[in-house]
GROMACS .gro file of C-alpha atoms in nm:
model
  465
    1MET     CA    1  -1.026  -2.524  -1.238
    2THR     CA    2  -0.832  -2.206  -1.323
    3ARG     CA    3  -0.977  -2.027  -1.622
    4LEU     CA    4  -0.716  -1.943  -1.886
    5THR     CA    5  -0.757  -1.601  -2.046
    6ARG     CA    6  -0.556  -1.439  -2.319
    7ARG     CA    7  -0.394  -1.205  -2.068
    8ARG     CA    8  -0.305  -1.485  -1.829
    9VAL     CA    9  -0.156  -1.689  -2.113
   10LEU     CA   10   0.037  -1.386  -2.243
   11GLY     CA   11   0.177  -1.299  -1.901
   12THR     CA   12   0.276  -1.657  -1.833
   13ALA     CA   13   0.434  -1.685  -2.177
   14MET     CA   14   0.641  -1.372  -2.120
   15LEU     CA   15   0.769  -1.498  -1.788
   16GLY     CA   16   0.852  -1.833  -1.945
   17ALA     CA   17   1.021  -1.672  -2.242
   18GLY     CA   18   1.220  -1.454  -2.003
   19ALA     CA   19   1.344  -1.762  -1.818
   20VAL     CA   20   1.442  -1.932  -2.145
   21ALA     CA   21   1.621  -1.620  -2.270
   22ALA     CA   22   1.814  -1.594  -1.944
   23GLY     CA   23   1.917  -1.958  -1.975
   24LEU     CA   24   2.049  -1.890  -2.324
   25GLY     CA   25   2.250  -1.592  -2.203
   26PHE     CA   26   2.031  -1.315  -2.346
   27ARG     CA   27   2.016  -1.129  -2.018
   28ALA     CA   28   1.884  -0.792  -2.143
   29ARG     CA   29   1.603  -0.954  -2.343
   30ALA     CA   30   1.521  -1.176  -2.047
   31ASP     CA   31   1.487  -0.879  -1.815
   32THR     CA   32   1.254  -0.704  -2.060
   33LEU     CA   33   1.027  -1.005  -2.094
   34LYS     CA   34   1.013  -1.063  -1.721
   35ALA     CA   35   0.935  -0.696  -1.654
   36ARG     CA   36   0.644  -0.713  -1.896
   37GLY     CA   37   0.517  -1.034  -1.747
   38ARG     CA   38   0.485  -0.916  -1.388
   39LEU     CA   39   0.318  -0.626  -1.213
   40HIS     CA   40   0.485  -0.341  -1.029
   41LEU     CA   41   0.204  -0.198  -0.817
   42GLU     CA   42   0.386  -0.149  -0.489
   43GLY     CA   43   0.274   0.168  -0.314
   44PHE     CA   44  -0.101   0.122  -0.347
   45SER     CA   45  -0.266   0.057  -0.011
   46GLN     CA   46  -0.487  -0.205  -0.175
   47VAL     CA   47  -0.426  -0.385  -0.502
   48SER     CA   48  -0.761  -0.501  -0.637
   49ASP     CA   49  -0.820  -0.729  -0.932
   50GLY     CA   50  -0.947  -0.422  -1.114
   51LEU     CA   51  -0.613  -0.247  -1.077
   52ARG     CA   52  -0.421  -0.558  -1.181
   53THR     CA   53  -0.645  -0.598  -1.486
   54ALA     CA   54  -0.605  -0.234  -1.585
   55ALA     CA   55  -0.225  -0.258  -1.556
   56ARG     CA   56  -0.218  -0.565  -1.785
   57PHE     CA   57  -0.488  -0.465  -2.030
   58PRO     CA   58  -0.381  -0.519  -2.394
   59LEU     CA   59  -0.357  -0.210  -2.612
   60VAL     CA   60  -0.512  -0.394  -2.908
   61GLU     CA   61  -0.816  -0.485  -2.701
   62ALA     CA   62  -0.851  -0.127  -2.577
   63ILE     CA   63  -0.847   0.005  -2.934
   64HIS     CA   64  -1.074  -0.262  -3.078
   65GLY     CA   65  -1.311  -0.251  -2.781
   66ARG     CA   66  -1.346   0.126  -2.760
   67ARG     CA   67  -1.705   0.240  -2.794
   68SER     CA   68  -1.908   0.539  -2.679
   69ARG     CA   69  -2.094   0.375  -2.392
   70ARG     CA   70  -2.324   0.652  -2.271
   71PHE     CA   71  -2.566   0.471  -2.044
   72ALA     CA   72  -2.459   0.534  -1.684
   73ARG     CA   73  -2.605   0.387  -1.370
   74GLY     CA   74  -2.905   0.598  -1.277
   75ALA     CA   75  -2.972   0.706  -1.638
   76GLN     CA   76  -3.299   0.685  -1.827
   77ILE     CA   77  -3.414   0.689  -2.189
   78PRO     CA   78  -3.789   0.756  -2.159
   79HIS     CA   79  -3.901   0.716  -2.520
   80GLY     CA   80  -3.826   0.529  -2.841
   81PRO     CA   81  -3.697   0.184  -2.930
   82LEU     CA   82  -3.416   0.201  -2.671
   83THR     CA   83  -3.639   0.294  -2.377
   84TYR     CA   84  -3.481   0.192  -2.050
   85ALA     CA   85  -3.475   0.312  -1.690
   86SER     CA   86  -3.176   0.214  -1.480
   87ALA     CA   87  -3.260   0.009  -1.172
   88GLU     CA   88  -2.934   0.126  -1.011
   89ASP     CA   89  -2.843   0.446  -0.832
   90PRO     CA   90  -2.571   0.673  -0.974
   91GLN     CA   91  -2.232   0.564  -0.850
   92PRO     CA   92  -1.910   0.770  -0.870
   93LEU     CA   93  -1.575   0.636  -0.982
   94ASN     CA   94  -1.367   0.505  -0.697
   95ASP     CA   95  -1.057   0.704  -0.606
   96THR     CA   96  -0.810   0.475  -0.784
   97GLU     CA   97  -1.019   0.465  -1.103
   98GLN     CA   98  -1.052   0.841  -1.111
   99MET     CA   99  -0.684   0.912  -1.048
  100LEU     CA  100  -0.567   0.657  -1.305
  101LEU     CA  101  -0.799   0.817  -1.558
  102LEU     CA  102  -0.694   1.173  -1.473
  103ALA     CA  103  -0.324   1.087  -1.484
  104THR     CA  104  -0.376   0.913  -1.819
  105VAL     CA  105  -0.550   1.214  -1.976
  106THR     CA  106  -0.337   1.492  -1.829
  107GLY     CA  107  -0.029   1.301  -1.736
  108ASN     CA  108   0.339   1.371  -1.736
  109THR     CA  109   0.519   1.062  -1.869
  110GLY     CA  110   0.882   1.153  -1.813
  111TRP     CA  111   1.111   1.388  -2.006
  112ALA     CA  112   1.019   1.487  -2.361
  113ASN     CA  113   1.258   1.409  -2.645
  114LEU     CA  114   1.337   1.739  -2.814
  115ILE     CA  115   1.331   1.776  -3.192
  116PRO     CA  116   1.697   1.683  -3.248
  117HIS     CA  117   1.795   1.827  -3.586
  118ASN     CA  118   1.726   2.079  -3.858
  119ARG     CA  119   2.013   2.142  -4.096
  120PHE     CA  120   1.928   2.512  -4.118
  121TYR     CA  121   1.982   2.546  -3.742
  122ALA     CA  122   2.330   2.395  -3.732
  123PRO     CA  123   2.526   2.399  -3.509
  124HIS     CA  124   2.219   2.456  -3.289
  125ILE     CA  125   1.917   2.232  -3.241
  126PRO     CA  126   1.558   2.352  -3.302
  127ASN     CA  127   1.414   2.564  -3.024
  128TYR     CA  128   1.045   2.486  -3.084
  129ALA     CA  129   0.937   2.317  -2.760
  130ALA     CA  130   0.792   2.510  -2.467
  131ALA     CA  131   0.786   2.231  -2.208
  132ALA     CA  132   1.057   1.994  -2.088
  133GLY     CA  133   0.822   1.721  -1.968
  134GLY     CA  134   0.660   1.460  -2.189
  135ARG     CA  135   0.288   1.396  -2.161
  136SER     CA  136   0.050   1.115  -2.248
  137PHE     CA  137  -0.049   1.292  -2.571
  138PRO     CA  138   0.137   1.478  -2.846
  139SER     CA  139   0.155   1.854  -2.895
  140ALA     CA  140   0.255   2.049  -3.205
  141ALA     CA  141   0.632   2.109  -3.183
  142GLY     CA  142   0.614   2.038  -2.809
  143TYR     CA  143   0.427   2.363  -2.730
  144HIS     CA  144   0.190   2.205  -2.474
  145THR     CA  145  -0.051   2.491  -2.416
  146VAL     CA  146  -0.344   2.274  -2.299
  147GLU     CA  147  -0.433   2.235  -1.931
  148PHE     CA  148  -0.719   2.043  -1.767
  149PHE     CA  149  -1.021   2.107  -1.550
  150PHE     CA  150  -1.259   1.839  -1.425
  151THR     CA  151  -1.576   1.806  -1.223
  152ASP     CA  152  -1.751   1.532  -1.026
  153ASP     CA  153  -2.014   1.499  -0.753
  154HIS     CA  154  -1.788   1.665  -0.498
  155GLY     CA  155  -1.656   1.968  -0.682
  156THR     CA  156  -1.481   2.137  -0.973
  157TYR     CA  157  -1.103   2.124  -1.003
  158PHE     CA  158  -0.796   2.237  -1.195
  159LEU     CA  159  -0.512   1.992  -1.269
  160PRO     CA  160  -0.212   2.173  -1.425
  161THR     CA  161   0.057   1.950  -1.580
  162ARG     CA  162   0.201   2.129  -1.885
  163ASP     CA  163   0.517   2.241  -1.702
  164MET     CA  164   0.541   1.938  -1.472
  165ALA     CA  165   0.885   1.782  -1.433
  166ALA     CA  166   0.939   1.414  -1.508
  167THR     CA  167   0.774   1.182  -1.258
  168GLY     CA  168   0.658   0.825  -1.213
  169THR     CA  169   0.979   0.629  -1.262
  170LEU     CA  170   1.165   0.420  -1.009
  171GLU     CA  171   1.496   0.263  -1.112
  172GLY     CA  172   1.395   0.290  -1.478
  173GLU     CA  173   1.051   0.132  -1.437
  174THR     CA  174   0.709   0.290  -1.402
  175ASP     CA  175   0.613   0.351  -1.042
  176LEU     CA  176   0.237   0.352  -1.095
  177ALA     CA  177   0.147   0.454  -0.741
  178GLY     CA  178   0.405   0.732  -0.738
  179TRP     CA  179   0.289   0.853  -1.079
  180VAL     CA  180  -0.073   0.874  -0.965
  181GLU     CA  181   0.016   1.045  -0.638
  182ALA     CA  182   0.231   1.308  -0.814
  183HIS     CA  183  -0.073   1.407  -1.019
  184ARG     CA  184  -0.309   1.400  -0.722
  185GLU     CA  185  -0.086   1.652  -0.541
  186ARG     CA  186  -0.134   1.902  -0.824
  187ILE     CA  187  -0.515   1.913  -0.807
  188VAL     CA  188  -0.656   2.254  -0.710
  189THR     CA  189  -1.015   2.270  -0.582
  190LEU     CA  190  -1.206   2.558  -0.745
  191ASP     CA  191  -1.557   2.489  -0.618
  192GLY     CA  192  -1.725   2.247  -0.380
  193GLN     CA  193  -1.994   2.137  -0.624
  194ARG     CA  194  -2.035   1.989  -0.970
  195LEU     CA  195  -2.006   2.229  -1.263
  196GLU     CA  196  -2.360   2.327  -1.357
  197ILE     CA  197  -2.448   2.287  -1.725
  198PRO     CA  198  -2.823   2.331  -1.781
  199ARG     CA  199  -2.997   2.073  -1.997
  200ALA     CA  200  -3.126   2.325  -2.247
  201PRO     CA  201  -3.039   2.386  -2.615
  202GLN     CA  202  -2.828   2.697  -2.554
  203HIS     CA  203  -2.607   2.507  -2.309
  204MET     CA  204  -2.575   2.158  -2.455
  205GLU     CA  205  -2.679   1.956  -2.758
  206MET     CA  206  -3.009   1.790  -2.677
  207HIS     CA  207  -2.891   1.441  -2.768
  208ASN     CA  208  -2.663   1.476  -2.463
  209ALA     CA  209  -2.927   1.607  -2.222
  210TRP     CA  210  -3.002   1.263  -2.077
  211CYS     CA  211  -2.641   1.147  -2.036
  212ALA     CA  212  -2.393   1.438  -2.012
  213ASN     CA  213  -2.239   1.544  -1.679
  214VAL     CA  214  -2.482   1.317  -1.491
  215PRO     CA  215  -2.458   1.236  -1.117
  216GLY     CA  216  -2.175   0.991  -1.052
  217SER     CA  217  -1.980   1.091  -1.362
  218THR     CA  218  -1.641   1.255  -1.393
  219LEU     CA  219  -1.620   1.514  -1.671
  220ILE     CA  220  -1.272   1.614  -1.793
  221ILE     CA  221  -1.237   1.949  -1.974
  222PRO     CA  222  -0.919   2.031  -2.170
  223VAL     CA  223  -0.865   2.407  -2.209
  224ALA     CA  224  -0.599   2.558  -2.435
  225ASP     CA  225  -0.416   2.887  -2.396
  226LEU     CA  226  -0.446   2.952  -2.768
  227ALA     CA  227  -0.300   3.300  -2.721
  228GLN     CA  228   0.025   3.144  -2.600
  229HIS     CA  229   0.006   2.885  -2.876
  230MET     CA  230  -0.018   3.160  -3.140
  231ILE     CA  231   0.284   3.339  -2.992
  232LEU     CA  232   0.472   3.009  -3.020
  233VAL     CA  233   0.358   2.978  -3.382
  234LEU     CA  234   0.491   3.328  -3.453
  235CYS     CA  235   0.819   3.230  -3.285
  236TYR     CA  236   0.835   2.925  -3.509
  237LEU     CA  237   0.777   3.137  -3.819
  238VAL     CA  238   1.042   3.394  -3.731
  239GLN     CA  239   1.294   3.123  -3.642
  240ASN     CA  240   1.238   2.982  -3.990
  241GLY     CA  241   1.259   3.317  -4.167
  242ALA     CA  242   0.889   3.388  -4.213
  243CYS     CA  243   0.634   3.647  -4.103
  244ILE     CA  244   0.262   3.712  -4.147
  245HIS     CA  245   0.046   3.938  -4.364
  246ASP     CA  246  -0.290   4.078  -4.250
  247ASP     CA  247  -0.507   3.931  -4.524
  248ILE     CA  248  -0.822   4.036  -4.334
  249ASN     CA  249  -0.747   4.404  -4.398
  250GLY     CA  250  -0.517   4.350  -4.695
  251ARG     CA  251  -0.202   4.507  -4.552
  252SER     CA  252   0.149   4.422  -4.437
  253ILE     CA  253   0.241   4.441  -4.070
  254PRO     CA  254   0.356   4.803  -4.024
  255GLY     CA  255   0.726   4.818  -3.941
  256ILE     CA  256   0.802   4.458  -4.040
  257ASP     CA  257   1.058   4.583  -4.296
  258ARG     CA  258   1.307   4.663  -4.023
  259PHE     CA  259   1.330   4.292  -3.949
  260ALA     CA  260   1.407   4.197  -4.311
  261ASN     CA  261   1.735   4.051  -4.183
  262LEU     CA  262   1.532   3.790  -3.991
  263VAL     CA  263   1.224   3.722  -4.206
  264ASP     CA  264   1.120   3.718  -4.570
  265VAL     CA  265   0.897   4.024  -4.585
  266GLU     CA  266   0.817   3.963  -4.952
  267ASN     CA  267   0.653   3.622  -4.901
  268PRO     CA  268   0.452   3.632  -4.576
  269TYR     CA  269   0.195   3.378  -4.455
  270PRO     CA  270  -0.171   3.492  -4.447
  271LEU     CA  271  -0.288   3.570  -4.094
  272SER     CA  272  -0.613   3.376  -4.138
  273TYR     CA  273  -0.425   3.060  -4.243
  274VAL     CA  274  -0.179   3.082  -3.953
  275GLU     CA  275  -0.454   3.124  -3.694
  276GLN     CA  276  -0.664   2.841  -3.837
  277LEU     CA  277  -0.354   2.625  -3.817
  278GLY     CA  278  -0.313   2.714  -3.450
  279VAL     CA  279  -0.671   2.638  -3.348
  280THR     CA  280  -0.650   2.306  -3.534
  281GLU     CA  281  -0.329   2.215  -3.351
  282VAL     CA  282  -0.473   2.274  -3.003
  283THR     CA  283  -0.789   2.084  -3.100
  284VAL     CA  284  -0.576   1.784  -3.195
  285GLU     CA  285  -0.385   1.815  -2.867
  286SER     CA  286  -0.707   1.819  -2.663
  287ALA     CA  287  -0.867   1.538  -2.860
  288THR     CA  288  -0.571   1.302  -2.838
  289ALA     CA  289  -0.553   1.359  -2.461
  290CYS     CA  290  -0.919   1.258  -2.440
  291TYR     CA  291  -0.854   0.958  -2.662
  292ALA     CA  292  -0.583   0.833  -2.427
  293GLY     CA  293  -0.846   0.849  -2.153
  294ALA     CA  294  -1.101   0.671  -2.369
  295LEU     CA  295  -0.862   0.378  -2.405
  296MET     CA  296  -0.812   0.372  -2.028
  297LEU     CA  297  -1.191   0.349  -1.982
  298GLN     CA  298  -1.181   0.008  -2.146
  299ALA     CA  299  -0.905  -0.114  -1.914
  300LEU     CA  300  -1.087   0.015  -1.606
  301GLY     CA  301  -1.424  -0.125  -1.711
  302LEU     CA  302  -1.591   0.217  -1.713
  303GLY     CA  303  -1.849   0.367  -1.942
  304GLY     CA  304  -1.809   0.705  -2.106
  305TRP     CA  305  -1.716   0.876  -2.430
  306ILE     CA  306  -1.546   1.171  -2.601
  307TYR     CA  307  -1.776   1.447  -2.717
  308GLU     CA  308  -1.806   1.816  -2.799
  309GLY     CA  309  -2.179   1.867  -2.737
  310LEU     CA  310  -2.148   2.120  -2.452
  311SER     CA  311  -2.146   2.493  -2.519
  312PRO     CA  312  -1.792   2.621  -2.464
  313PHE     CA  313  -1.940   2.956  -2.364
  314THR     CA  314  -2.140   2.796  -2.084
  315VAL     CA  315  -1.848   2.577  -1.978
  316LEU     CA  316  -1.600   2.867  -1.962
  317GLY     CA  317  -1.840   3.114  -1.802
  318ALA     CA  318  -2.045   3.324  -2.046
  319SER     CA  319  -2.384   3.156  -2.013
  320GLY     CA  320  -2.558   3.485  -1.941
  321ASP     CA  321  -2.708   3.334  -1.627
  322PRO     CA  322  -2.549   3.429  -1.292
  323ASP     CA  323  -2.660   3.094  -1.154
  324VAL     CA  324  -2.451   2.920  -1.423
  325PRO     CA  325  -2.101   3.066  -1.378
  326GLY     CA  326  -1.915   2.785  -1.556
  327LEU     CA  327  -1.541   2.780  -1.490
  328GLY     CA  328  -1.540   3.152  -1.419
  329PHE     CA  329  -1.322   3.271  -1.706
  330ARG     CA  330  -1.300   3.641  -1.776
  331PHE     CA  331  -1.428   3.754  -2.116
  332ASP     CA  332  -1.484   4.069  -2.323
  333MET     CA  333  -1.738   4.153  -2.590
  334ILE     CA  334  -1.543   4.288  -2.887
  335LYS     CA  335  -1.707   4.541  -3.120
  336ASP     CA  336  -1.867   4.382  -3.427
  337ASN     CA  337  -1.812   4.033  -3.284
  338PRO     CA  338  -2.118   3.859  -3.132
  339LEU     CA  339  -1.916   3.596  -2.941
  340PRO     CA  340  -1.749   3.641  -2.601
  341HIS     CA  341  -1.370   3.656  -2.611
  342PHE     CA  342  -1.230   3.467  -2.311
  343THR     CA  343  -0.885   3.560  -2.183
  344GLY     CA  344  -0.842   3.348  -1.867
  345ARG     CA  345  -0.924   3.295  -1.504
  346ALA     CA  346  -0.709   3.518  -1.283
  347GLY     CA  347  -0.468   3.329  -1.063
  348VAL     CA  348  -0.564   2.995  -1.216
  349PHE     CA  349  -0.521   2.987  -1.594
  350GLU     CA  350  -0.430   3.318  -1.752
  351GLY     CA  351  -0.404   3.351  -2.128
  352HIS     CA  352  -0.096   3.515  -2.280
  353THR     CA  353  -0.275   3.835  -2.368
  354PRO     CA  354  -0.386   4.155  -2.194
  355PRO     CA  355  -0.526   4.211  -1.937
  356HIS     CA  356  -0.332   3.919  -1.786
  357TYR     CA  357  -0.012   4.067  -1.928
  358PRO     CA  358   0.057   4.441  -1.949
  359SER     CA  359   0.131   4.415  -2.322
  360MET     CA  360   0.180   4.162  -2.598
  361HIS     CA  361   0.553   4.232  -2.577
  362ALA     CA  362   0.545   4.114  -2.214
  363ALA     CA  363   0.347   3.805  -2.316
  364VAL     CA  364   0.609   3.720  -2.581
  365GLU     CA  365   0.888   3.761  -2.325
  366ALA     CA  366   0.700   3.523  -2.092
  367VAL     CA  367   0.684   3.260  -2.366
  368VAL     CA  368   1.056   3.290  -2.435
  369ASP     CA  369   1.123   3.259  -2.062
  370ARG     CA  370   0.910   2.943  -2.053
  371LYS     CA  371   1.147   2.797  -2.313
  372PHE     CA  372   1.481   2.917  -2.175
  373GLY     CA  373   1.410   2.999  -1.810
  374LEU     CA  374   1.425   2.783  -1.499
  375GLY     CA  375   1.279   2.440  -1.573
  376GLY     CA  376   1.243   2.516  -1.943
  377PRO     CA  377   1.338   2.269  -2.217
  378PHE     CA  378   1.636   2.481  -2.328
  379ASN     CA  379   1.775   2.568  -1.987
  380ALA     CA  380   2.105   2.388  -1.929
  381GLY     CA  381   2.011   2.334  -1.565
  382THR     CA  382   1.694   2.139  -1.644
  383ASP     CA  383   1.728   1.765  -1.593
  384GLY     CA  384   1.642   1.532  -1.878
  385PRO     CA  385   1.687   1.206  -2.065
  386TYR     CA  386   2.023   1.279  -2.224
  387ARG     CA  387   2.364   1.162  -2.110
  388ASP     CA  388   2.478   1.522  -2.155
  389ASN     CA  389   2.169   1.722  -2.056
  390ASP     CA  390   2.358   2.048  -2.012
  391GLY     CA  391   2.514   2.014  -2.355
  392VAL     CA  392   2.193   1.924  -2.538
  393ARG     CA  393   1.959   2.167  -2.364
  394GLY     CA  394   2.211   2.449  -2.393
  395ALA     CA  395   2.252   2.394  -2.769
  396ALA     CA  396   1.915   2.535  -2.880
  397ALA     CA  397   1.908   2.828  -3.120
  398PRO     CA  398   1.885   3.144  -2.907
  399MET     CA  399   1.604   3.401  -2.919
  400GLY     CA  400   1.769   3.740  -2.887
  401GLU     CA  401   1.639   4.095  -2.860
  402ASP     CA  402   1.570   4.135  -3.233
  403PHE     CA  403   1.391   3.803  -3.241
  404VAL     CA  404   1.163   3.902  -2.952
  405GLY     CA  405   1.109   4.242  -3.110
  406CYS     CA  406   0.997   4.089  -3.442
  407VAL     CA  407   0.751   3.848  -3.279
  408ALA     CA  408   0.620   4.119  -3.047
  409LEU     CA  409   0.571   4.361  -3.337
  410MET     CA  410   0.333   4.119  -3.510
  411ALA     CA  411   0.152   4.028  -3.188
  412GLU     CA  412   0.111   4.392  -3.082
  413TYR     CA  413  -0.020   4.487  -3.426
  414LEU     CA  414  -0.289   4.219  -3.406
  415TYR     CA  415  -0.394   4.325  -3.057
  416SER     CA  416  -0.409   4.692  -3.158
  417GLU     CA  417  -0.586   4.636  -3.491
  418PHE     CA  418  -0.840   4.377  -3.381
  419GLY     CA  419  -0.878   4.469  -3.014
  420ARG     CA  420  -0.780   4.118  -2.913
  421PHE     CA  421  -0.513   3.852  -2.953
  422PRO     CA  422  -0.533   3.627  -3.145
  423ALA     CA  423  -0.720   3.825  -3.411
  424THR     CA  424  -0.971   3.570  -3.546
  425VAL     CA  425  -0.967   3.270  -3.313
  426PRO     CA  426  -1.025   3.243  -2.935
  427ALA     CA  427  -0.752   3.329  -2.687
  428ILE     CA  428  -0.888   3.049  -2.466
  429HIS     CA  429  -1.020   2.743  -2.647
  430THR     CA  430  -1.218   2.440  -2.537
  431LEU     CA  431  -1.408   2.197  -2.754
  432MET     CA  432  -1.351   1.830  -2.665
  433TYR     CA  433  -1.455   1.662  -2.339
  434LEU     CA  434  -1.415   1.317  -2.188
  435GLN     CA  435  -1.678   1.172  -1.958
  436ALA     CA  436  -1.639   0.861  -1.742
  437HIS     CA  437  -1.910   0.685  -1.543
  438GLN     CA  438  -2.008   0.350  -1.399
  439LEU     CA  439  -2.178   0.157  -1.678
  440ASP     CA  440  -2.526   0.012  -1.643
  441THR     CA  441  -2.478  -0.317  -1.825
  442GLY     CA  442  -2.850  -0.393  -1.790
  443PHE     CA  443  -2.928  -0.146  -2.067
  444TYR     CA  444  -2.688  -0.322  -2.302
  445ASP     CA  445  -2.810  -0.669  -2.205
  446THR     CA  446  -3.166  -0.557  -2.283
  447HIS     CA  447  -3.108  -0.386  -2.617
  448PHE     CA  448  -2.785  -0.529  -2.761
  449GLY     CA  449  -2.656  -0.868  -2.858
  450PRO     CA  450  -2.340  -1.023  -2.710
  451GLY     CA  451  -2.026  -0.815  -2.720
  452ALA     CA  452  -2.177  -0.476  -2.638
  453TYR     CA  453  -1.926  -0.435  -2.356
  454LEU     CA  454  -1.598  -0.591  -2.248
  455GLN     CA  455  -1.513  -0.838  -1.975
  456THR     CA  456  -1.375  -0.549  -1.774
  457HIS     CA  457  -1.725  -0.399  -1.773
  458ALA     CA  458  -1.892  -0.730  -1.696
  459ASN     CA  459  -1.656  -0.800  -1.406
  460HIS     CA  460  -1.622  -0.443  -1.287
  461ASP     CA  461  -1.791  -0.467  -0.947
  462ARG     CA  462  -1.622  -0.795  -0.859
  463ASN     CA  463  -1.282  -0.671  -0.978
  464TRP     CA  464  -1.298  -0.346  -0.786
  465ALA     CA  465  -1.463  -0.481  -0.470
   0.00000   0.00000   0.00000
């Protein structure tokens, strides 16, 4: 006898409702219902029950069923009331699971919808965004300064997507196989082994020592170019008639008066507030990307969780141990500051600050070019979702020579005065991580009552066979 599940009933109901709507003449509604009631997975070499289940998985169930499920196959808790040793060997994610997860966390999801109106910009539209593509997570004003690294049993990788053009659609519908493959093609191998993070207090929080970055797991690491983000924040301020004040040293930005025609020099924003705003914005961007992945874990039937309990200094490359190089980011030790100041990894992910740019003025020009240059959100030649893409994209408020000069003046002052940019927050920022692994359900069966994991976890091996 065929077992009726909520998803089967829902899918069948949608198909039936689509047929009824078509019979009543509501053709558009009928097409929508039918599209939601069937799968479009053409392009995958094999379509397993696991893939079908993931494609159908209800959002409500993913939200309600999300938990931090830390116990991976091969794990062990040696002491305490939850003592358990896995009877299974570590097992990596299969290729389809891993790519669906990576595309979900990092993924381009088509063209972004620009901020369409601000009455003070008329007849122009706001020029805030820095990327033309939409992603699976939001970004403050469309800046998108976060990129992604990840590591597994076979290596350490970079997956850049912030300036990726729209992908993954076929005749108006999601082409899941094409979407996944477009992201796979962007992966850059950095190292042929798993990122080493020692299980010691200076490298990770000890409550994670037994479960973090374990064999078989995939660890996803969002990294923000906070230097670029802060340039974009300064652009936003100047476009809206504002500037900053160095409240750390209690002085105005020298020379800002000559831009009094652009900004209100009498009522500036405090530097410390503006930079705390920026670091908060990129943290939200990174965290929501990880959360999208956490929801996908439920659909795939994988264990894992979002966490911050790894030292960002070890992860980026300032562990102090040559055998623990991390991601290999360059850093400086700034006078009177005990923490390393990362600026980027040459040729891979370079922050918008010297030494990766010859000056802060050059870094500001690069940001403006990202907005208005080839492929940028405000370049009339960039494709997009609008019926009149040229007209919409070409209507953004321009950033002329005086504008660039005003932003660069503030950025160059900060770099000169503090010996770094930004002045008080990292140029390169990482905090939140997402880990995925094959769940050992035996641990949960031993120590938890019913409902500790979902049907996707219970049926994982059969579904993905």
